[in-house]
mmCIF file of C-alpha atoms in Angstrom:
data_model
loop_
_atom_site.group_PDB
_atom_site.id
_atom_site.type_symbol
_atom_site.label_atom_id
_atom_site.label_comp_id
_atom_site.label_asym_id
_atom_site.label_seq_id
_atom_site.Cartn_x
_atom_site.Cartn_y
_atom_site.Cartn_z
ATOM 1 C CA UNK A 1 -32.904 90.839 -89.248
ATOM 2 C CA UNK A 2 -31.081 92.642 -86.534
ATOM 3 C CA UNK A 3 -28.055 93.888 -86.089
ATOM 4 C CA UNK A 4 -25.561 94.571 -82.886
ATOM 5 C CA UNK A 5 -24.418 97.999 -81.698
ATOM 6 C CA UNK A 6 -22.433 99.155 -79.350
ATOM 7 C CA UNK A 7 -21.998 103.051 -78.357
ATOM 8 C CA UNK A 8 -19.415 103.655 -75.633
ATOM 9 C CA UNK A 9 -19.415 107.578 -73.664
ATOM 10 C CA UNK A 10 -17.186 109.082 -70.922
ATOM 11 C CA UNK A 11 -18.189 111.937 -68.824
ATOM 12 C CA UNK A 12 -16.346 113.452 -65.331
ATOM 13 C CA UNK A 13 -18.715 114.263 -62.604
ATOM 14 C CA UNK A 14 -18.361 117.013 -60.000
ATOM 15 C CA UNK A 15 -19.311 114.283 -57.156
ATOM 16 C CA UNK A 16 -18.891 111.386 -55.420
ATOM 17 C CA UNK A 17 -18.911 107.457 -56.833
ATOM 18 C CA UNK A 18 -21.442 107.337 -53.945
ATOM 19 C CA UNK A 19 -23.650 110.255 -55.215
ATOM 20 C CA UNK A 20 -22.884 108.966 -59.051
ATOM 21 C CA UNK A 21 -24.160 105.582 -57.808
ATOM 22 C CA UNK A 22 -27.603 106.879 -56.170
ATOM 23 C CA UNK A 23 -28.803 108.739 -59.444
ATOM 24 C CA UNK A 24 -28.329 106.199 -61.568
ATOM 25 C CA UNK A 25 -29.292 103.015 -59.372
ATOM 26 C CA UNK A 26 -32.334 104.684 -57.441
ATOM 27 C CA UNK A 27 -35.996 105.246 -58.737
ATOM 28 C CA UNK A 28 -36.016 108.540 -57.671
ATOM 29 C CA UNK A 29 -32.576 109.444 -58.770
ATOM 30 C CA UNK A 30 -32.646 108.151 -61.865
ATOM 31 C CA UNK A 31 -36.260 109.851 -62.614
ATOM 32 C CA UNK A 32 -34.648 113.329 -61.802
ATOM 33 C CA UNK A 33 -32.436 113.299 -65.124
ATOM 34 C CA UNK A 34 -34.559 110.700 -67.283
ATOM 35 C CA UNK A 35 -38.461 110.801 -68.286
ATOM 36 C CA UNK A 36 -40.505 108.616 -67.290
ATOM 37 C CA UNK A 37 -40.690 106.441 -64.199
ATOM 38 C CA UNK A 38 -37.698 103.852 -63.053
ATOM 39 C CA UNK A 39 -38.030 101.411 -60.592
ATOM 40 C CA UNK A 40 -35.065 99.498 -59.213
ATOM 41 C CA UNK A 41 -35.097 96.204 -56.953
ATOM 42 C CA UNK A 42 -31.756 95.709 -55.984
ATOM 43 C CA UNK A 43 -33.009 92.140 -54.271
ATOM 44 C CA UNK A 44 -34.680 90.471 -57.124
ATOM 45 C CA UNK A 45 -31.932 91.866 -59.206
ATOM 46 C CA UNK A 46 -34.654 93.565 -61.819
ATOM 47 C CA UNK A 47 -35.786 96.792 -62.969
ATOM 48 C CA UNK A 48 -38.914 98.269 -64.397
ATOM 49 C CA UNK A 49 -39.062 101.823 -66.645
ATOM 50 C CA UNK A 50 -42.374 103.223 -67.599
ATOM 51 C CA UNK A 51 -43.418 105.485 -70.136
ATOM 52 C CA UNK A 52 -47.021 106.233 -71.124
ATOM 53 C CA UNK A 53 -48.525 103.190 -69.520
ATOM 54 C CA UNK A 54 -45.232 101.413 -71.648
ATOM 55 C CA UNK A 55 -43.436 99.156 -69.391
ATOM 56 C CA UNK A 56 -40.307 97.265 -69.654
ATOM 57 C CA UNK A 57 -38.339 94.878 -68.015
ATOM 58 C CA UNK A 58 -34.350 94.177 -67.400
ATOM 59 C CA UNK A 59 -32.587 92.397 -65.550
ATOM 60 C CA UNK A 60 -30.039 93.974 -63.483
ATOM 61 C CA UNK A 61 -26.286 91.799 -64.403
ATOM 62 C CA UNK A 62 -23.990 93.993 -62.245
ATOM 63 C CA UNK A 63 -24.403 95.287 -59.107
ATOM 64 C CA UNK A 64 -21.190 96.416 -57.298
ATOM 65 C CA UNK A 65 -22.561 99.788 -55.331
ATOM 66 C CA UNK A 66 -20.242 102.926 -56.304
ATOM 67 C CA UNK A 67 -18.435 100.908 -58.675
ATOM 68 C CA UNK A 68 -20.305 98.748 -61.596
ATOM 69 C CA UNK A 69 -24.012 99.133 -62.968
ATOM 70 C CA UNK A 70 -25.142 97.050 -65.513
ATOM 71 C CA UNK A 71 -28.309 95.942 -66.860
ATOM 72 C CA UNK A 72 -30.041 93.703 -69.955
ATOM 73 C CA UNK A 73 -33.774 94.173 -71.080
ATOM 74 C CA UNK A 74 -35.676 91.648 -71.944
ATOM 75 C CA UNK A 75 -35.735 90.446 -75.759
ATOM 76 C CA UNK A 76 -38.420 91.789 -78.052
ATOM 77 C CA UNK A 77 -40.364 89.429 -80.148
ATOM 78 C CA UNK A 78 -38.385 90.480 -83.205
ATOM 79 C CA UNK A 79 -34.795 89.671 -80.997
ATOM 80 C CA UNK A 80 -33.994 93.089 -80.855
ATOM 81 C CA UNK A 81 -32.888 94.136 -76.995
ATOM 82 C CA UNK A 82 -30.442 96.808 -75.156
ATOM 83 C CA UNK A 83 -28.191 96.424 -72.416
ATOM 84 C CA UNK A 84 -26.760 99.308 -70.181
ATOM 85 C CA UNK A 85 -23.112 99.135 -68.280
ATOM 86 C CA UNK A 86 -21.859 101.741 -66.017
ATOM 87 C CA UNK A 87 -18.095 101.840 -64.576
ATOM 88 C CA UNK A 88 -17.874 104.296 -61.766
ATOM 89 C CA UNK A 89 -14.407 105.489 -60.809
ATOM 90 C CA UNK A 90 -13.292 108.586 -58.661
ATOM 91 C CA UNK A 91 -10.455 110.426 -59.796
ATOM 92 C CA UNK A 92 -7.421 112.066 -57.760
ATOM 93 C CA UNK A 93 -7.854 115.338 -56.854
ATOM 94 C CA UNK A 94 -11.584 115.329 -56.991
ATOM 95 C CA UNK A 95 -14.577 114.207 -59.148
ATOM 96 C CA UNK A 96 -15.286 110.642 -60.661
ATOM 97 C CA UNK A 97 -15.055 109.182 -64.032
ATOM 98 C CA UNK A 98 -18.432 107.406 -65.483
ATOM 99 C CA UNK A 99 -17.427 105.401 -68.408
ATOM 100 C CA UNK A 100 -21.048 103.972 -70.101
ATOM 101 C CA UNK A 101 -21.580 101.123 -72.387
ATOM 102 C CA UNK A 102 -25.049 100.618 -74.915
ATOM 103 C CA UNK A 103 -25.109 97.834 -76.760
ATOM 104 C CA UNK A 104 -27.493 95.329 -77.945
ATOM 105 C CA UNK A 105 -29.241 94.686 -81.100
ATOM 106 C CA UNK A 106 -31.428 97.068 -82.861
ATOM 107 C CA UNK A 107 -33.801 95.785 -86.065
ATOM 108 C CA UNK A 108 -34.256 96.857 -89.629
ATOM 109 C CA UNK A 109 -34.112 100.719 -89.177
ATOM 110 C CA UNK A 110 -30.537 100.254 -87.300
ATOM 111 C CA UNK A 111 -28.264 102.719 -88.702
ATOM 112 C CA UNK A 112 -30.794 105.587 -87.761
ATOM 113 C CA UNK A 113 -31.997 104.602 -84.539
ATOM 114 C CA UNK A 114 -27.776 103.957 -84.178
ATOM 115 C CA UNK A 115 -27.222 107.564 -84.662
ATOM 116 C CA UNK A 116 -30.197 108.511 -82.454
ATOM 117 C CA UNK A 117 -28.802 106.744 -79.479
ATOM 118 C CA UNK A 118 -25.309 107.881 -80.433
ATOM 119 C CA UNK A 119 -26.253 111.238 -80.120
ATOM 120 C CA UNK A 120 -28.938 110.877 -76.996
ATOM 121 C CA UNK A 121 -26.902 109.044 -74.987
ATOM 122 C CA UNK A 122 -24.171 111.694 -74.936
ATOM 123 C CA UNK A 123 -27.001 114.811 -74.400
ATOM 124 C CA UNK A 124 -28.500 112.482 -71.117
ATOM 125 C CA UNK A 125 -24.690 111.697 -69.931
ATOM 126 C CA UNK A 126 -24.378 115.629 -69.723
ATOM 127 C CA UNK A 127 -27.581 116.041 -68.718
ATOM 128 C CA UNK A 128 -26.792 113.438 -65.204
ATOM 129 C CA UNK A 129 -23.736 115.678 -64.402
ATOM 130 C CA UNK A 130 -25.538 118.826 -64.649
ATOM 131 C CA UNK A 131 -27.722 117.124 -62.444
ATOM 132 C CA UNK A 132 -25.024 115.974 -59.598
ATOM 133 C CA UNK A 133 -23.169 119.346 -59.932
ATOM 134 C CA UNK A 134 -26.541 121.803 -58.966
ATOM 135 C CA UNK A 135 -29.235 119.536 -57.864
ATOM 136 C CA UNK A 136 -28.345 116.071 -56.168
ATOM 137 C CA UNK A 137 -29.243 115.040 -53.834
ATOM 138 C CA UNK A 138 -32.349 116.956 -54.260
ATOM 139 C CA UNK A 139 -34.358 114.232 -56.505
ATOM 140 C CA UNK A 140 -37.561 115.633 -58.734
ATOM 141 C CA UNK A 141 -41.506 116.710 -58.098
ATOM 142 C CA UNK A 142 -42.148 116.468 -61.214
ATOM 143 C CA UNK A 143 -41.489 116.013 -64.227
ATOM 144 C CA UNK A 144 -43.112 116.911 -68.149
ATOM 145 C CA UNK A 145 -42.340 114.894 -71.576
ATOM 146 C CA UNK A 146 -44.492 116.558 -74.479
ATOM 147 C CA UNK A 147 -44.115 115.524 -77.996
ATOM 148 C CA UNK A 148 -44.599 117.984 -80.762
ATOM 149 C CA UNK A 149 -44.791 118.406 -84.508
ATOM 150 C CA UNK A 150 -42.924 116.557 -87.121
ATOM 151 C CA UNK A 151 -40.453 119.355 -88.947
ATOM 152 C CA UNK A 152 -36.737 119.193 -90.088
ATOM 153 C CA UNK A 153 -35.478 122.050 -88.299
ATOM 154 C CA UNK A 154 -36.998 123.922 -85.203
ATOM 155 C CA UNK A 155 -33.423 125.113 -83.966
ATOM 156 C CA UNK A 156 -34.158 129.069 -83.669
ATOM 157 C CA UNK A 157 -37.172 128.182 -81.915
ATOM 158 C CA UNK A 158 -35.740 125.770 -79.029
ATOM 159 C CA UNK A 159 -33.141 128.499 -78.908
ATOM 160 C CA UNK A 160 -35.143 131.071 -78.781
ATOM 161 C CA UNK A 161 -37.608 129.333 -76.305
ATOM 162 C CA UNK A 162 -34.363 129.909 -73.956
ATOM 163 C CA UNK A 163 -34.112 133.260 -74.280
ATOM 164 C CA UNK A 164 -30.405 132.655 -77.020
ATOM 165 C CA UNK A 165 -29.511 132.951 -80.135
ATOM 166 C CA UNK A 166 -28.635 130.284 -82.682
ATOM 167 C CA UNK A 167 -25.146 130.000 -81.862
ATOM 168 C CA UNK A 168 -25.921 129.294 -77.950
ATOM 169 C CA UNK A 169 -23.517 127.599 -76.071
ATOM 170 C CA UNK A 170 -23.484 125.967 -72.300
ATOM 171 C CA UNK A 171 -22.699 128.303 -69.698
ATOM 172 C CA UNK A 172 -24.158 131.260 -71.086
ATOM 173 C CA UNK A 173 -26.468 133.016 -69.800
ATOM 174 C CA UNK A 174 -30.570 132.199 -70.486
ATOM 175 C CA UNK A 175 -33.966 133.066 -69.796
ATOM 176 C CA UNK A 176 -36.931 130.996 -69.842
ATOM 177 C CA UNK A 177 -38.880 132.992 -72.532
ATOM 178 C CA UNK A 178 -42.076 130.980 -73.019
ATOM 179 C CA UNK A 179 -45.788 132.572 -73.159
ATOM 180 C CA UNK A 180 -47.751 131.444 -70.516
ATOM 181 C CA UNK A 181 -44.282 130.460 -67.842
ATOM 182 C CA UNK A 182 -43.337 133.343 -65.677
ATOM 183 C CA UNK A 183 -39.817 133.993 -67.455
ATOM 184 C CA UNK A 184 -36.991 132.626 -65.392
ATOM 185 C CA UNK A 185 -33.528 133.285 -65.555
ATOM 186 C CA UNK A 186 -31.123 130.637 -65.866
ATOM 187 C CA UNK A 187 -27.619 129.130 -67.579
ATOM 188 C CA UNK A 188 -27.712 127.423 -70.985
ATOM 189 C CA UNK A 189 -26.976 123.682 -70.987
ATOM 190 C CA UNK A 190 -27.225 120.852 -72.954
ATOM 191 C CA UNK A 191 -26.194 122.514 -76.324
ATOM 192 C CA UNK A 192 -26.063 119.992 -79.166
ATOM 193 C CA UNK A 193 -27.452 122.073 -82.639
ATOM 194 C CA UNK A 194 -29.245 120.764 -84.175
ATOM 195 C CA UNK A 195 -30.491 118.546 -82.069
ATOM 196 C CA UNK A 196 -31.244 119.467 -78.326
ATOM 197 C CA UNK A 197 -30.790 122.879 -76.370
ATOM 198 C CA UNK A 198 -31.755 123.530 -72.597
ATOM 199 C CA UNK A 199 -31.079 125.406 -69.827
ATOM 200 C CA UNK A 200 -30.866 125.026 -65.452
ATOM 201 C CA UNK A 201 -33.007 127.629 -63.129
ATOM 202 C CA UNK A 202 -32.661 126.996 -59.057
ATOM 203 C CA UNK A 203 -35.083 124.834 -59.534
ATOM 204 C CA UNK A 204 -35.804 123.140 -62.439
ATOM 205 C CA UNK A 205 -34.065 121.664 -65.831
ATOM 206 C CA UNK A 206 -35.593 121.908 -69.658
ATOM 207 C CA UNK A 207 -34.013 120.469 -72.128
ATOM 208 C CA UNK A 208 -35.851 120.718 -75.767
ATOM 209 C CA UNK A 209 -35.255 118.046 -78.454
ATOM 210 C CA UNK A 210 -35.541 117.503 -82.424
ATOM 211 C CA UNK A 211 -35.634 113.839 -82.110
ATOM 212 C CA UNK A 212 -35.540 110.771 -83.847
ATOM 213 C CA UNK A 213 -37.899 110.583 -87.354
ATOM 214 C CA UNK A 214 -37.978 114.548 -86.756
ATOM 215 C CA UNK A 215 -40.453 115.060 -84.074
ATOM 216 C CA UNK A 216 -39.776 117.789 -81.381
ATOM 217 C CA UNK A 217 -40.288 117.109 -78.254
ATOM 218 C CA UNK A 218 -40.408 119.494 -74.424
ATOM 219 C CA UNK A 219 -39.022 118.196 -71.697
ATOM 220 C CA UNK A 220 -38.755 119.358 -68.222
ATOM 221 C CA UNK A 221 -37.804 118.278 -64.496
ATOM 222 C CA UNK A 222 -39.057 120.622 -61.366
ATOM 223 C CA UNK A 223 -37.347 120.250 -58.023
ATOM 224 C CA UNK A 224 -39.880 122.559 -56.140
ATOM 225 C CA UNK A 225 -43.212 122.213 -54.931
ATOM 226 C CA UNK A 226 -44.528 123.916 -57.970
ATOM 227 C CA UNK A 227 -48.294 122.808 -59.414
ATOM 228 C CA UNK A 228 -46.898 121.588 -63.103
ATOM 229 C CA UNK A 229 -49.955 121.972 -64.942
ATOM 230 C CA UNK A 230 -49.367 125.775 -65.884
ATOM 231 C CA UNK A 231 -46.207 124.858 -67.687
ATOM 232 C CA UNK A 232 -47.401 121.755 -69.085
ATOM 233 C CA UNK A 233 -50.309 123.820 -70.766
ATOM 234 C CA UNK A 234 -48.003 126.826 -71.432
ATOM 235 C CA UNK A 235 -45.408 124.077 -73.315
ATOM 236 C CA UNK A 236 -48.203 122.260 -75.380
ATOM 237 C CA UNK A 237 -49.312 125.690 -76.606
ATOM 238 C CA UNK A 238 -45.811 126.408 -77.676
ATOM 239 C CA UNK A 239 -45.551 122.751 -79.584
ATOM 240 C CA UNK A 240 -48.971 123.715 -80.844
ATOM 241 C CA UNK A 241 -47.899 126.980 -82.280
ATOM 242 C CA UNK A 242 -44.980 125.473 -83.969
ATOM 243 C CA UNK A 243 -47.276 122.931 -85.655
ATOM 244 C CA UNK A 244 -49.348 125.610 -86.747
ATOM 245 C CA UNK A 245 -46.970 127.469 -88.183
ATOM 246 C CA UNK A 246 -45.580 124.132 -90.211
ATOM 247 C CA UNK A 247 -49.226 123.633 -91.026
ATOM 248 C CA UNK A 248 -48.628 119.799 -89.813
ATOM 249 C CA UNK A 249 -51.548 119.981 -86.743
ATOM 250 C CA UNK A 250 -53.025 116.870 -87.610
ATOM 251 C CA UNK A 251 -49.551 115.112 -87.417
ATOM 252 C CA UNK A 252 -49.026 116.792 -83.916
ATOM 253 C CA UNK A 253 -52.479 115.084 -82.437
ATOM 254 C CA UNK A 254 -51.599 111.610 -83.642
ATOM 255 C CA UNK A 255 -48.466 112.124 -82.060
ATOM 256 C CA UNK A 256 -49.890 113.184 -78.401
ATOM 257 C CA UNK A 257 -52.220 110.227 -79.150
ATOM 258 C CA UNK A 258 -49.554 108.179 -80.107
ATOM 259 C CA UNK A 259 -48.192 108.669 -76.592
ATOM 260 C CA UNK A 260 -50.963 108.737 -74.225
ATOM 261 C CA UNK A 261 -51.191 106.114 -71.491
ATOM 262 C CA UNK A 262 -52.719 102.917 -71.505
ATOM 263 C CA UNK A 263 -51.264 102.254 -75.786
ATOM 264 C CA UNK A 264 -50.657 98.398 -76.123
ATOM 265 C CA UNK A 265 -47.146 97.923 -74.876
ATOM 266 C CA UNK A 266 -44.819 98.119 -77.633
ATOM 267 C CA UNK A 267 -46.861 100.480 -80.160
ATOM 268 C CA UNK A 268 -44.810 103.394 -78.612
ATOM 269 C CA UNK A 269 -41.423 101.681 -78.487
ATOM 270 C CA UNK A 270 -39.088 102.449 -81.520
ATOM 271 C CA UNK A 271 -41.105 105.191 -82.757
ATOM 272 C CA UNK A 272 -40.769 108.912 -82.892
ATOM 273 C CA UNK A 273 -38.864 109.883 -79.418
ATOM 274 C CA UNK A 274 -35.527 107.956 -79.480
ATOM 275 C CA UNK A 275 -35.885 110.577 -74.822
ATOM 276 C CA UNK A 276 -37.212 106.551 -72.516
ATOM 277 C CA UNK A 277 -36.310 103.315 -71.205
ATOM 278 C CA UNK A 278 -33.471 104.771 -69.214
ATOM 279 C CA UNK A 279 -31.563 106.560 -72.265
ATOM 280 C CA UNK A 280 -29.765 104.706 -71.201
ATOM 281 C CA UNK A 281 -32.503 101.801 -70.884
ATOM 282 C CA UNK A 282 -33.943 101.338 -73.964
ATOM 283 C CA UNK A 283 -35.809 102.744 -76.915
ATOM 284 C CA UNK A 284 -37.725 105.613 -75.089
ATOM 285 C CA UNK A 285 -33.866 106.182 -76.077
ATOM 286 C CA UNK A 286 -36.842 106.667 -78.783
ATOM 287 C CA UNK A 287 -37.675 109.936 -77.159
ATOM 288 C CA UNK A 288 -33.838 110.384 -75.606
ATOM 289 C CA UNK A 289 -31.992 109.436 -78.768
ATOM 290 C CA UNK A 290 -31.730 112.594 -80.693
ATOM 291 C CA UNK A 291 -31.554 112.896 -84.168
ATOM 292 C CA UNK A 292 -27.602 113.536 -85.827
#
């Protein structure tokens, strides 16, 4: 059985519609804010997002450059689907207004994966006008999407991973604090407790996550010519060391495994990351919708 949602968001973004409109209608904009990898064809009207060898379709329903996004997946075998709709308007005196629309219907596990996306959508919304304000129209390297152990609550150690306390809030300041990564000094952003914490350097975003079904999950977009592989090591040790500690290791390798490219298409949608089909595209929402 499923059942219809809808979750509507408003953010104001220090740029243009223009600017708005490339980072959310461009592969390579879009892939600076969300994980995973976004292709959009403008002249077939269709867009592709991939995740872990995962791909998925949508068709693209609006398309009125600087002014109205909107998209519609493709239906799932069990009818469930998600649509996206962006309104773009710039405001007087400076900035524009992006109003966002997710609806669609989810299946049998709807009011959780409901508050997932409620609470995901709003953390990548913030996360696309941190974005426009420091980095656009600078688009990433690379990027890094690690899942971790299963637990109920890992806030003191995203926040500490940050270099903050438990009662961080965005705009303080922060310092990458992470064995393994040179430490880094930064600003907090992204502050939703329990459920997501991050921060900005010059050159790069984080953003940690306790996400849906309780898995945590590290994150990362670089926007240098930095080699990732140091951090993406230095990260999975840190995941590792939190499973360790929670005595759950075994649950934190079927997780990587549950994630690693090439899985039948579907066997990694709706699981344990509400982060990827744009958060805003789909149920990777899996890995973007964060738990409540």
């Amino acid at each position: 059985m499923t059942h219809p949602f809808e979750v509507r968001d408003e953010i104001t973004v220090d740029a243009t519609p223009d600017e708005v409109w490339e980072a959310i209608t461009s592969g390579p904009g879009v892939d600076s804010w969300i994980m995973g990898h976004t292709e959009v064809d403008s002249a077939s009207k269709t867009t592709t997002f991939d995740m872990f060898g995962e791909v998925a379709h949508s068709s693209i329903t609006a398309w009125e450059p600087g002014r109205h996004f909107a998209t519609q997946e493709d239906t799932n075998p069990d009818g469930t689907f998600m649509a996206m709709e962006w309104l773009i308007e710039s405001r007087d005196g400076g900035g524009t207004v992006v109003r966002f629309v997710h609806s669609g219907l989810l299946g049998e596990n709807w009011e959780a994966e409901y508050n997932s996306l409620s609470v995901g959508d709003h953390a990548y919304l913030t996360k696309l006008a941190v974005y426009l304000k420091h980095f656009a129209p600078r688009t990433a390297k690379h990027s890094l999407f690690l899942p971790g152990p299963v637990t109920q609550d890992i806030w003191a150690a995203m926040t500490a991973a940050v270099g903050v306390g438990a009662d961080a809030a965005d705009g303080q300041p922060a310092r990458l604090s992470v064995p393994g990564i040179e430490p880094a000094d930064g600003t907090v952003e992204f502050t939703g407790a329990p459920s997501f914490v991050g921060m900005r350097t010059g050159d790069a975003m984080y953003l940690l996550i306790h996400g849906y079904n309780d898995m945590a999950f590290a994150t990362a977009h670089f926007f240098d010519d930095r080699d990732p592989s140091t951090e993406t090591q230095a990260w999975q040790n840190w995941l590792g060391g939190l499973a360790a500690q929670l005595g759950n290791t075994d649950r934190l390798r079927s997780a990587r495994e549950r994630y690693e490219p090439g899985r039948e298409a579907g066997s990694q949608r709706g699981r344990a990351v509400q982060p990827a089909r744009q958060p805003l595209a789909g149920r990777a929402a899996d890995a973007q919708g964060l738990r409540r």
